PDB file of C-alpha atoms in Angstrom:
ATOM      1  CA  MET R   1      -1.011 -30.907   5.542  1.00  0.00           C
ATOM      2  CA  GLY R   2       0.018 -29.664   2.135  1.00  0.00           C
ATOM      3  CA  LYS R   3       2.582 -31.195  -0.160  1.00  0.00           C
ATOM      4  CA  PHE R   4       6.185 -31.245   1.036  1.00  0.00           C
ATOM      5  CA  TRP R   5       8.425 -29.590  -1.534  1.00  0.00           C
ATOM      6  CA  THR R   6      12.060 -30.561  -1.842  1.00  0.00           C
ATOM      7  CA  ASP R   7      14.541 -27.747  -2.507  1.00  0.00           C
ATOM      8  CA  GLN R   8      14.931 -28.922  -6.082  1.00  0.00           C
ATOM      9  CA  GLU R   9      11.176 -28.957  -6.635  1.00  0.00           C
ATOM     10  CA  VAL R  10      10.941 -25.411  -5.272  1.00  0.00           C
ATOM     11  CA  LEU R  11      13.714 -24.246  -7.616  1.00  0.00           C
ATOM     12  CA  ASP R  12      12.116 -26.010 -10.575  1.00  0.00           C
ATOM     13  CA  GLU R  13       8.736 -24.385  -9.860  1.00  0.00           C
ATOM     14  CA  ILE R  14      10.288 -20.931  -9.455  1.00  0.00           C
ATOM     15  CA  ASN R  15      11.876 -21.213 -12.880  1.00  0.00           C
ATOM     16  CA  ASN R  16       8.979 -22.981 -14.595  1.00  0.00           C
ATOM     17  CA  GLY R  17       7.883 -20.113 -16.847  1.00  0.00           C
ATOM     18  CA  ARG R  18       6.838 -17.861 -13.969  1.00  0.00           C
ATOM     19  CA  TRP R  19       7.499 -14.100 -14.125  1.00  0.00           C
ATOM     20  CA  TRP R  20       8.549 -12.688 -10.762  1.00  0.00           C
ATOM     21  CA  TYR R  21       8.294  -9.101  -9.568  1.00  0.00           C
ATOM     22  CA  HIS R  22       9.484  -9.580  -5.975  1.00  0.00           C
ATOM     23  CA  LYS R  23      12.540 -11.255  -4.496  1.00  0.00           C
ATOM     24  CA  ILE R  24      11.188 -13.497  -1.735  1.00  0.00           C
ATOM     25  CA  THR R  25      13.401 -15.735   0.367  1.00  0.00           C
ATOM     26  CA  LEU R  26      11.556 -19.045   0.463  1.00  0.00           C
ATOM     27  CA  ARG R  27      14.308 -21.126   2.054  1.00  0.00           C
ATOM     28  CA  PRO R  28      17.973 -20.565   2.893  1.00  0.00           C
ATOM     29  CA  GLY R  29      19.670 -19.917  -0.450  1.00  0.00           C
ATOM     30  CA  ILE R  30      16.383 -20.035  -2.424  1.00  0.00           C
ATOM     31  CA  VAL R  31      15.050 -16.644  -3.530  1.00  0.00           C
ATOM     32  CA  THR R  32      12.529 -15.824  -6.247  1.00  0.00           C
ATOM     33  CA  PRO R  33      14.254 -13.955  -9.133  1.00  0.00           C
ATOM     34  CA  GLY R  34      12.380 -10.635  -8.926  1.00  0.00           C
ATOM     35  CA  ILE R  35      13.500  -7.339 -10.467  1.00  0.00           C
ATOM     36  CA  THR R  36      17.037  -6.540  -9.347  1.00  0.00           C
ATOM     37  CA  LEU R  37      16.686  -2.913 -10.460  1.00  0.00           C
ATOM     38  CA  LEU R  38      14.124  -2.319  -7.709  1.00  0.00           C
ATOM     39  CA  GLU R  39      16.183  -3.625  -4.809  1.00  0.00           C
ATOM     40  CA  SER R  40      17.433  -0.158  -3.822  1.00  0.00           C
ATOM     41  CA  VAL R  41      13.827   1.106  -3.752  1.00  0.00           C
ATOM     42  CA  TRP R  42      12.722  -1.829  -1.610  1.00  0.00           C
ATOM     43  CA  ASN R  43      15.596  -1.327   0.802  1.00  0.00           C
ATOM     44  CA  MET R  44      14.661   2.349   1.068  1.00  0.00           C
ATOM     45  CA  SER R  45      11.135   1.352   2.109  1.00  0.00           C
ATOM     46  CA  ARG R  46      12.582  -1.060   4.654  1.00  0.00           C
ATOM     47  CA  GLN R  47      14.464   1.863   6.201  1.00  0.00           C
ATOM     48  CA  SER R  48      11.243   3.890   6.480  1.00  0.00           C
ATOM     49  CA  ARG R  49       9.473   0.831   7.863  1.00  0.00           C
ATOM     50  CA  GLU R  50      11.706   0.920  10.952  1.00  0.00           C
ATOM     51  CA  TYR R  51       9.441   3.690  12.273  1.00  0.00           C
ATOM     52  CA  ILE R  52       6.535   1.225  12.499  1.00  0.00           C
ATOM     53  CA  GLN R  53       5.967  -1.366  15.223  1.00  0.00           C
ATOM     54  CA  TYR R  54       4.588  -4.546  13.617  1.00  0.00           C
ATOM     55  CA  SER R  55       4.482  -6.956  16.541  1.00  0.00           C
ATOM     56  CA  GLY R  56       0.889  -7.875  17.349  1.00  0.00           C
ATOM     57  CA  LYS R  57      -0.539  -5.443  14.763  1.00  0.00           C
ATOM     58  CA  ARG R  58      -3.189  -5.823  12.064  1.00  0.00           C
ATOM     59  CA  VAL R  59      -1.630  -5.080   8.674  1.00  0.00           C
ATOM     60  CA  LEU R  60      -3.153  -4.459   5.240  1.00  0.00           C
ATOM     61  CA  ASP R  61      -0.870  -4.761   2.201  1.00  0.00           C
ATOM     62  CA  LEU R  62      -2.065  -3.136  -1.043  1.00  0.00           C
ATOM     63  CA  ALA R  63      -1.042  -4.205  -4.560  1.00  0.00           C
ATOM     64  CA  SER R  64       0.635  -7.278  -3.099  1.00  0.00           C
ATOM     65  CA  PHE R  65       1.765  -8.866  -6.386  1.00  0.00           C
ATOM     66  CA  ASP R  66       3.923 -11.862  -5.355  1.00  0.00           C
ATOM     67  CA  GLY R  67       3.400 -10.981  -1.684  1.00  0.00           C
ATOM     68  CA  MET R  68       6.885  -9.917  -0.524  1.00  0.00           C
ATOM     69  CA  TRP R  69       5.710  -7.051   1.697  1.00  0.00           C
ATOM     70  CA  ALA R  70       2.860  -9.078   3.174  1.00  0.00           C
ATOM     71  CA  PHE R  71       5.137 -11.981   4.079  1.00  0.00           C
ATOM     72  CA  GLU R  72       7.706  -9.618   5.584  1.00  0.00           C
ATOM     73  CA  ALA R  73       5.027  -7.978   7.742  1.00  0.00           C
ATOM     74  CA  GLU R  74       4.071 -11.407   9.039  1.00  0.00           C
ATOM     75  CA  GLN R  75       7.720 -12.225   9.727  1.00  0.00           C
ATOM     76  CA  ARG R  76       7.983  -8.984  11.729  1.00  0.00           C
ATOM     77  CA  GLY R  77       5.328 -10.257  14.114  1.00  0.00           C
ATOM     78  CA  ALA R  78       2.011  -8.925  12.790  1.00  0.00           C
ATOM     79  CA  SER R  79      -0.985 -10.733  14.278  1.00  0.00           C
ATOM     80  CA  LEU R  80      -2.992 -10.482  11.032  1.00  0.00           C
ATOM     81  CA  VAL R  81      -1.805  -9.668   7.526  1.00  0.00           C
ATOM     82  CA  VAL R  82      -4.227  -9.187   4.650  1.00  0.00           C
ATOM     83  CA  ALA R  83      -2.782  -9.125   1.121  1.00  0.00           C
ATOM     84  CA  THR R  84      -4.935  -7.372  -1.484  1.00  0.00           C
ATOM     85  CA  ASP R  85      -4.736  -6.808  -5.206  1.00  0.00           C
ATOM     86  CA  CYS R  86      -7.147  -6.482  -8.103  1.00  0.00           C
ATOM     87  CA  MET R  87      -4.939  -8.465 -10.524  1.00  0.00           C
ATOM     88  CA  GLN R  88      -6.129 -12.020 -10.032  1.00  0.00           C
ATOM     89  CA  PRO R  89      -3.517 -13.573 -12.406  1.00  0.00           C
ATOM     90  CA  LEU R  90      -0.854 -12.528  -9.886  1.00  0.00           C
ATOM     91  CA  TYR R  91      -2.347 -14.810  -7.253  1.00  0.00           C
ATOM     92  CA  SER R  92      -0.566 -17.930  -8.523  1.00  0.00           C
ATOM     93  CA  ASN R  93       2.873 -16.723  -7.409  1.00  0.00           C
ATOM     94  CA  PHE R  94       1.486 -15.551  -4.079  1.00  0.00           C
ATOM     95  CA  GLU R  95      -0.192 -18.903  -3.415  1.00  0.00           C
ATOM     96  CA  PHE R  96       2.992 -20.794  -4.247  1.00  0.00           C
ATOM     97  CA  CYS R  97       5.088 -18.660  -1.869  1.00  0.00           C
ATOM     98  CA  LYS R  98       2.426 -18.848   0.847  1.00  0.00           C
ATOM     99  CA  ASN R  99       2.501 -22.641   0.684  1.00  0.00           C
ATOM    100  CA  ILE R 100       6.288 -22.887   0.798  1.00  0.00           C
ATOM    101  CA  LEU R 101       6.543 -20.390   3.663  1.00  0.00           C
ATOM    102  CA  GLN R 102       3.594 -22.014   5.478  1.00  0.00           C
ATOM    103  CA  SER R 103       2.269 -18.481   5.848  1.00  0.00           C
ATOM    104  CA  LYS R 104      -1.040 -17.434   7.397  1.00  0.00           C
ATOM    105  CA  VAL R 105      -1.346 -14.236   5.315  1.00  0.00           C
ATOM    106  CA  LEU R 106      -4.942 -13.838   4.123  1.00  0.00           C
ATOM    107  CA  PRO R 107      -5.118 -13.189   0.348  1.00  0.00           C
ATOM    108  CA  LEU R 108      -7.974 -11.094  -1.089  1.00  0.00           C
ATOM    109  CA  TYR R 109      -7.049 -10.624  -4.719  1.00  0.00           C
ATOM    110  CA  ASN R 110     -10.376  -9.120  -5.714  1.00  0.00           C
ATOM    111  CA  ILE R 111     -10.116  -5.871  -3.721  1.00  0.00           C
ATOM    112  CA  SER R 112      -9.607  -2.543  -5.504  1.00  0.00           C
ATOM    113  CA  PRO R 113      -7.584   0.189  -3.735  1.00  0.00           C
ATOM    114  CA  TYR R 114     -10.594   2.426  -4.417  1.00  0.00           C
ATOM    115  CA  LYS R 115     -12.972   0.159  -2.438  1.00  0.00           C
ATOM    116  CA  LEU R 116     -11.093  -0.849   0.684  1.00  0.00           C
ATOM    117  CA  TRP R 117     -13.841   0.129   3.123  1.00  0.00           C
ATOM    118  CA  GLU R 118     -16.509  -1.634   1.104  1.00  0.00           C
ATOM    119  CA  GLY R 119     -14.445  -4.714   0.217  1.00  0.00           C
ATOM    120  CA  LEU R 120     -13.012  -5.354   3.680  1.00  0.00           C
ATOM    121  CA  GLN R 121     -16.213  -4.994   5.729  1.00  0.00           C
ATOM    122  CA  VAL R 122     -16.055  -8.552   7.067  1.00  0.00           C
ATOM    123  CA  LEU R 123     -12.669  -7.777   8.629  1.00  0.00           C
ATOM    124  CA  LEU R 124     -13.517  -4.280   9.847  1.00  0.00           C
ATOM    125  CA  MET R 125     -16.724  -4.967  11.746  1.00  0.00           C
ATOM    126  CA  ASP R 126     -16.675  -6.654  15.150  1.00  0.00           C
ATOM    127  CA  ASP R 127     -19.199  -9.244  16.309  1.00  0.00           C
ATOM    128  CA  PHE R 128     -21.315  -6.769  18.331  1.00  0.00           C
ATOM    129  CA  THR R 129     -21.074  -8.935  21.442  1.00  0.00           C
ATOM    130  CA  GLU R 130     -20.729  -5.800  23.577  1.00  0.00           C
ATOM    131  CA  PRO R 131     -23.426  -3.096  23.690  1.00  0.00           C
ATOM    132  CA  LEU R 132     -22.498   0.076  21.853  1.00  0.00           C
ATOM    133  CA  PRO R 133     -22.599   3.382  23.756  1.00  0.00           C
ATOM    134  CA  PHE R 134     -24.632   5.051  21.008  1.00  0.00           C
ATOM    135  CA  PRO R 135     -27.102   3.252  18.723  1.00  0.00           C
ATOM    136  CA  HIS R 136     -25.782   4.917  15.558  1.00  0.00           C
ATOM    137  CA  GLN R 137     -22.159   3.942  16.177  1.00  0.00           C
ATOM    138  CA  ILE R 138     -20.460   1.039  14.474  1.00  0.00           C
ATOM    139  CA  ARG R 139     -17.546  -0.547  16.257  1.00  0.00           C
ATOM    140  CA  ARG R 140     -14.702  -1.253  13.854  1.00  0.00           C
ATOM    141  CA  ASN R 141     -11.616  -3.420  13.864  1.00  0.00           C
ATOM    142  CA  GLN R 142      -9.511  -1.133  11.735  1.00  0.00           C
ATOM    143  CA  PHE R 143      -5.951  -1.854  10.704  1.00  0.00           C
ATOM    144  CA  ASP R 144      -2.909  -0.619  12.587  1.00  0.00           C
ATOM    145  CA  VAL R 145      -0.744  -0.481   9.452  1.00  0.00           C
ATOM    146  CA  VAL R 146      -1.478  -0.107   5.743  1.00  0.00           C
ATOM    147  CA  GLN R 147       1.342  -0.721   3.263  1.00  0.00           C
ATOM    148  CA  HIS R 148       0.901   1.321   0.062  1.00  0.00           C
ATOM    149  CA  LEU R 149       4.086   0.545  -1.874  1.00  0.00           C
ATOM    150  CA  GLY R 150       4.850   1.201  -5.541  1.00  0.00           C
ATOM    151  CA  LEU R 151       1.199   1.964  -6.257  1.00  0.00           C
ATOM    152  CA  LEU R 152       0.295   5.659  -6.032  1.00  0.00           C
ATOM    153  CA  TYR R 153       1.685   6.758  -9.404  1.00  0.00           C
ATOM    154  CA  HIS R 154      -0.131   3.878 -11.131  1.00  0.00           C
ATOM    155  CA  LEU R 155      -3.554   5.143  -9.983  1.00  0.00           C
ATOM    156  CA  ARG R 156      -5.782   7.483 -11.944  1.00  0.00           C
ATOM    157  CA  ASP R 157      -7.216   8.869  -8.689  1.00  0.00           C
ATOM    158  CA  PRO R 158      -4.433   8.849  -6.082  1.00  0.00           C
ATOM    159  CA  MET R 159      -6.233  10.914  -3.425  1.00  0.00           C
ATOM    160  CA  TRP R 160      -9.208   8.583  -3.558  1.00  0.00           C
ATOM    161  CA  THR R 161      -7.051   5.638  -2.539  1.00  0.00           C
ATOM    162  CA  LEU R 162      -5.457   7.668   0.272  1.00  0.00           C
ATOM    163  CA  SER R 163      -8.943   8.440   1.611  1.00  0.00           C
ATOM    164  CA  GLN R 164      -9.759   4.761   1.445  1.00  0.00           C
ATOM    165  CA  CYS R 165      -6.573   3.946   3.332  1.00  0.00           C
ATOM    166  CA  ARG R 166      -7.512   6.426   6.049  1.00  0.00           C
ATOM    167  CA  SER R 167     -10.967   4.904   6.371  1.00  0.00           C
ATOM    168  CA  VAL R 168      -9.513   1.498   7.292  1.00  0.00           C
ATOM    169  CA  ILE R 169      -6.673   2.719   9.577  1.00  0.00           C
ATOM    170  CA  LYS R 170      -7.415   3.435  13.214  1.00  0.00           C
ATOM    171  CA  PRO R 171      -6.395   6.892  14.508  1.00  0.00           C
ATOM    172  CA  GLY R 172      -2.758   6.666  15.526  1.00  0.00           C
ATOM    173  CA  GLY R 173      -2.131   3.891  13.013  1.00  0.00           C
ATOM    174  CA  HIS R 174       0.437   4.151  10.242  1.00  0.00           C
ATOM    175  CA  LEU R 175       0.622   4.276   6.456  1.00  0.00           C
ATOM    176  CA  LEU R 176       3.848   3.070   4.806  1.00  0.00           C
ATOM    177  CA  LEU R 177       3.965   4.812   1.422  1.00  0.00           C
ATOM    178  CA  GLU R 178       6.430   4.492  -1.462  1.00  0.00           C
ATOM    179  CA  THR R 179       6.002   6.056  -4.894  1.00  0.00           C
ATOM    180  CA  ALA R 180       7.708   7.681  -7.841  1.00  0.00           C
ATOM    181  CA  CYS R 181       8.001  11.441  -7.415  1.00  0.00           C
ATOM    182  CA  ILE R 182       9.590  14.745  -8.482  1.00  0.00           C
ATOM    183  CA  LEU R 183      12.510  15.650  -6.236  1.00  0.00           C
ATOM    184  CA  ASP R 184      13.771  19.017  -7.501  1.00  0.00           C
ATOM    185  CA  THR R 185      10.933  21.445  -6.783  1.00  0.00           C
ATOM    186  CA  ASN R 186       9.407  23.106  -3.740  1.00  0.00           C
ATOM    187  CA  GLN R 187       6.106  23.474  -5.603  1.00  0.00           C
ATOM    188  CA  SER R 188       3.074  21.312  -4.928  1.00  0.00           C
ATOM    189  CA  ILE R 189       2.504  19.858  -8.399  1.00  0.00           C
ATOM    190  CA  MET R 190       1.585  16.568 -10.019  1.00  0.00           C
ATOM    191  CA  VAL R 191       2.562  15.918 -13.639  1.00  0.00           C
ATOM    192  CA  TYR R 192       0.178  13.919 -15.822  1.00  0.00           C
ATOM    193  CA  ASN R 193       1.852  11.212 -17.884  1.00  0.00           C
ATOM    194  CA  GLY R 194      -0.427  11.662 -20.905  1.00  0.00           C
ATOM    195  CA  ALA R 195      -3.398  10.105 -22.668  1.00  0.00           C
ATOM    196  CA  PRO R 196      -3.617   6.305 -23.102  1.00  0.00           C
ATOM    197  CA  GLY R 197      -1.397   5.131 -25.924  1.00  0.00           C
ATOM    198  CA  GLN R 198       0.652   8.326 -25.643  1.00  0.00           C
ATOM    199  CA  MET R 199       1.841   8.038 -22.050  1.00  0.00           C
ATOM    200  CA  ASN R 200       5.419   9.221 -22.296  1.00  0.00           C
ATOM    201  CA  ARG R 201       5.635  12.600 -20.581  1.00  0.00           C
ATOM    202  CA  ILE R 202       7.262  10.882 -17.603  1.00  0.00           C
ATOM    203  CA  TYR R 203       7.608   7.167 -18.259  1.00  0.00           C
ATOM    204  CA  LYS R 204       6.888   5.208 -21.428  1.00  0.00           C
ATOM    205  CA  ASP R 205       4.375   3.126 -19.557  1.00  0.00           C
ATOM    206  CA  ASP R 206       0.607   2.983 -20.008  1.00  0.00           C
ATOM    207  CA  THR R 207       0.184   2.006 -16.347  1.00  0.00           C
ATOM    208  CA  THR R 208       1.810   5.196 -15.027  1.00  0.00           C
ATOM    209  CA  TRP R 209      -0.558   8.156 -14.628  1.00  0.00           C
ATOM    210  CA  TRP R 210       1.106  10.725 -12.375  1.00  0.00           C
ATOM    211  CA  LEU R 211       4.396  12.020 -11.019  1.00  0.00           C
ATOM    212  CA  PRO R 212       3.727  14.093  -7.860  1.00  0.00           C
ATOM    213  CA  SER R 213       6.241  16.364  -6.166  1.00  0.00           C
ATOM    214  CA  VAL R 214       7.321  15.655  -2.596  1.00  0.00           C
ATOM    215  CA  LEU R 215       5.321  18.622  -1.295  1.00  0.00           C
ATOM    216  CA  CYS R 216       2.265  17.471  -3.246  1.00  0.00           C
ATOM    217  CA  ILE R 217       2.511  14.038  -1.619  1.00  0.00           C
ATOM    218  CA  GLU R 218       2.767  15.585   1.835  1.00  0.00           C
ATOM    219  CA  GLU R 219      -0.232  17.842   1.191  1.00  0.00           C
ATOM    220  CA  MET R 220      -2.341  15.007  -0.238  1.00  0.00           C
ATOM    221  CA  LEU R 221      -1.638  13.035   2.922  1.00  0.00           C
ATOM    222  CA  LYS R 222      -2.561  16.002   5.098  1.00  0.00           C
ATOM    223  CA  SER R 223      -5.791  16.386   3.112  1.00  0.00           C
ATOM    224  CA  THR R 224      -6.725  12.790   3.922  1.00  0.00           C
ATOM    225  CA  LEU R 225      -6.011  13.040   7.674  1.00  0.00           C
ATOM    226  CA  PHE R 226      -2.417  11.845   7.799  1.00  0.00           C
ATOM    227  CA  GLU R 227       0.707  13.538   9.111  1.00  0.00           C
ATOM    228  CA  VAL R 228       4.140  12.599   7.784  1.00  0.00           C
ATOM    229  CA  ILE R 229       6.755  11.427  10.285  1.00  0.00           C
ATOM    230  CA  PRO R 230       9.692  13.531   9.015  1.00  0.00           C
ATOM    231  CA  GLU R 231      12.405  11.177  10.283  1.00  0.00           C
ATOM    232  CA  SER R 232      10.971   8.350   8.164  1.00  0.00           C
ATOM    233  CA  VAL R 233      11.329  10.119   4.793  1.00  0.00           C
ATOM    234  CA  ARG R 234      13.836   8.593   2.384  1.00  0.00           C
ATOM    235  CA  THR R 235      14.458   9.457  -1.280  1.00  0.00           C
ATOM    236  CA  ILE R 236      16.410   8.011  -4.206  1.00  0.00           C
ATOM    237  CA  PRO R 237      17.097  10.036  -7.390  1.00  0.00           C
ATOM    238  CA  SER R 238      16.583   8.261 -10.704  1.00  0.00           C
ATOM    239  CA  GLY R 239      17.701  10.997 -13.098  1.00  0.00           C
ATOM    240  CA  LYS R 240      16.287  13.659 -15.384  1.00  0.00           C
ATOM    241  CA  ILE R 241      13.081  12.726 -17.193  1.00  0.00           C
ATOM    242  CA  ASN R 242      11.712  15.362 -19.581  1.00  0.00           C
ATOM    243  CA  ASN R 243      13.192  18.174 -17.457  1.00  0.00           C
ATOM    244  CA  TYR R 244      11.926  16.669 -14.192  1.00  0.00           C
ATOM    245  CA  ASP R 245      14.327  15.329 -11.593  1.00  0.00           C
ATOM    246  CA  ALA R 246      12.485  12.099 -10.972  1.00  0.00           C
ATOM    247  CA  GLY R 247      13.066   9.659  -8.168  1.00  0.00           C
ATOM    248  CA  ARG R 248      11.384   7.589  -5.514  1.00  0.00           C
ATOM    249  CA  ILE R 249      10.252   8.473  -2.017  1.00  0.00           C
ATOM    250  CA  SER R 250       9.251   6.351   0.940  1.00  0.00           C
ATOM    251  CA  LEU R 251       7.791   7.566   4.215  1.00  0.00           C
ATOM    252  CA  VAL R 252       5.575   6.737   7.138  1.00  0.00           C
ATOM    253  CA  ALA R 253       2.497   8.839   7.886  1.00  0.00           C
ATOM    254  CA  ARG R 254       0.435   8.703  11.059  1.00  0.00           C
ATOM    255  CA  ALA R 255      -3.379   8.686  10.903  1.00  0.00           C
ATOM    256  CA  ILE R 256      -4.697  11.707  12.795  1.00  0.00           C
ATOM    257  CA  PRO R 257      -8.252  12.235  14.124  1.00  0.00           C
ATOM    258  CA  GLY R 258     -10.493  14.916  12.666  1.00  0.00           C
ATOM    259  CA  SER R 259     -10.315  16.789  15.967  1.00  0.00           C
ATOM    260  CA  ALA R 260      -6.675  17.596  15.181  1.00  0.00           C
ATOM    261  CA  ILE R 261      -7.519  19.890  12.251  1.00  0.00           C
ATOM    262  CA  ASP R 262      -9.469  23.092  11.797  1.00  0.00           C
ATOM    263  CA  HIS R 263     -13.249  22.614  11.954  1.00  0.00           C
ATOM    264  CA  ASN R 264     -13.868  24.458   8.677  1.00  0.00           C
ATOM    265  CA  CYS R 265     -11.330  22.263   6.875  1.00  0.00           C
ATOM    266  CA  LEU R 266     -12.876  19.150   8.388  1.00  0.00           C
ATOM    267  CA  ALA R 267     -16.286  20.038   6.987  1.00  0.00           C
ATOM    268  CA  GLU R 268     -14.846  19.938   3.464  1.00  0.00           C
ATOM    269  CA  LEU R 269     -13.063  16.643   4.081  1.00  0.00           C
ATOM    270  CA  LEU R 270     -16.332  15.037   5.116  1.00  0.00           C
ATOM    271  CA  ARG R 271     -18.049  15.735   1.812  1.00  0.00           C
ATOM    272  CA  ILE R 272     -18.195  12.132   0.662  1.00  0.00           C
ATOM    273  CA  PHE R 273     -18.887  13.010  -2.966  1.00  0.00           C
ATOM    274  CA  ARG R 274     -15.531  14.818  -3.086  1.00  0.00           C
ATOM    275  CA  ASN R 275     -13.554  12.603  -0.762  1.00  0.00           C
ATOM    276  CA  PRO R 276     -14.677   8.978  -1.269  1.00  0.00           C
ATOM    277  CA  GLY R 277     -13.756   6.721   1.604  1.00  0.00           C
ATOM    278  CA  ILE R 278     -14.019   9.234   4.436  1.00  0.00           C
ATOM    279  CA  ILE R 279     -16.285   7.771   7.098  1.00  0.00           C
ATOM    280  CA  PRO R 280     -17.501  10.548   9.468  1.00  0.00           C
ATOM    281  CA  ASP R 281     -17.893   8.565  12.677  1.00  0.00           C
ATOM    282  CA  TYR R 282     -14.335   7.209  12.779  1.00  0.00           C
ATOM    283  CA  LEU R 283     -12.879  10.703  13.190  1.00  0.00           C
TER     284      LEU R 283
END
């Protein structure tokens, strides 16, 4: 048994010099401060999330920060939730919330979004208690749902992480994606934010690398064996930024098997040196 925290102790700890990104309800009337400006974006993702069944599912949450999305997946009935990040200093807030919520979410705060298949092997492999039909096959316990929220535009190599997501999602599973985007074009483009120290073409933020258009996002997903569920798409405009109508988009994409696409296209997707994370025998 861990320490019992009184409501006042919880409030004192929340406000004891901690910086909070997420708003997490820890007890009735007790919520971590979080960034109010992002609430509309979070609620948009919750609307898209309604197209996913969580009960009894295995869920992977990327860039978990304080853990809001991981805890919510657990509260929606997921059988296993794994929270990943590669920013270890963020773990303190997560651990505090986990303890107060008495959560069973598994934290792995040393996993890069570029190395999901490699870093999560212990969770993806089964125990080999049953004989495999073919000696070269590897049975895998892939995830039913991967949550990829507020991350894509912060990555130098966004398609790489989408390939990695696909490698750990079982066919028919779902990707919940939310990112900054361009809303006012029917072109498939992705705008580069600029060189380090000069990143201001889109946002004055050295952690932002790209601003993709909606069509570009859809085509990147298609190129990594996902199909967008059109009814799940939600967008929020955020205004004109350097002549781009910027905003946010959330959607759910379904993982499709390789057999669902043209054979010639599939051959290109399976070139590992171009598409890191694609594992041929899961298709």
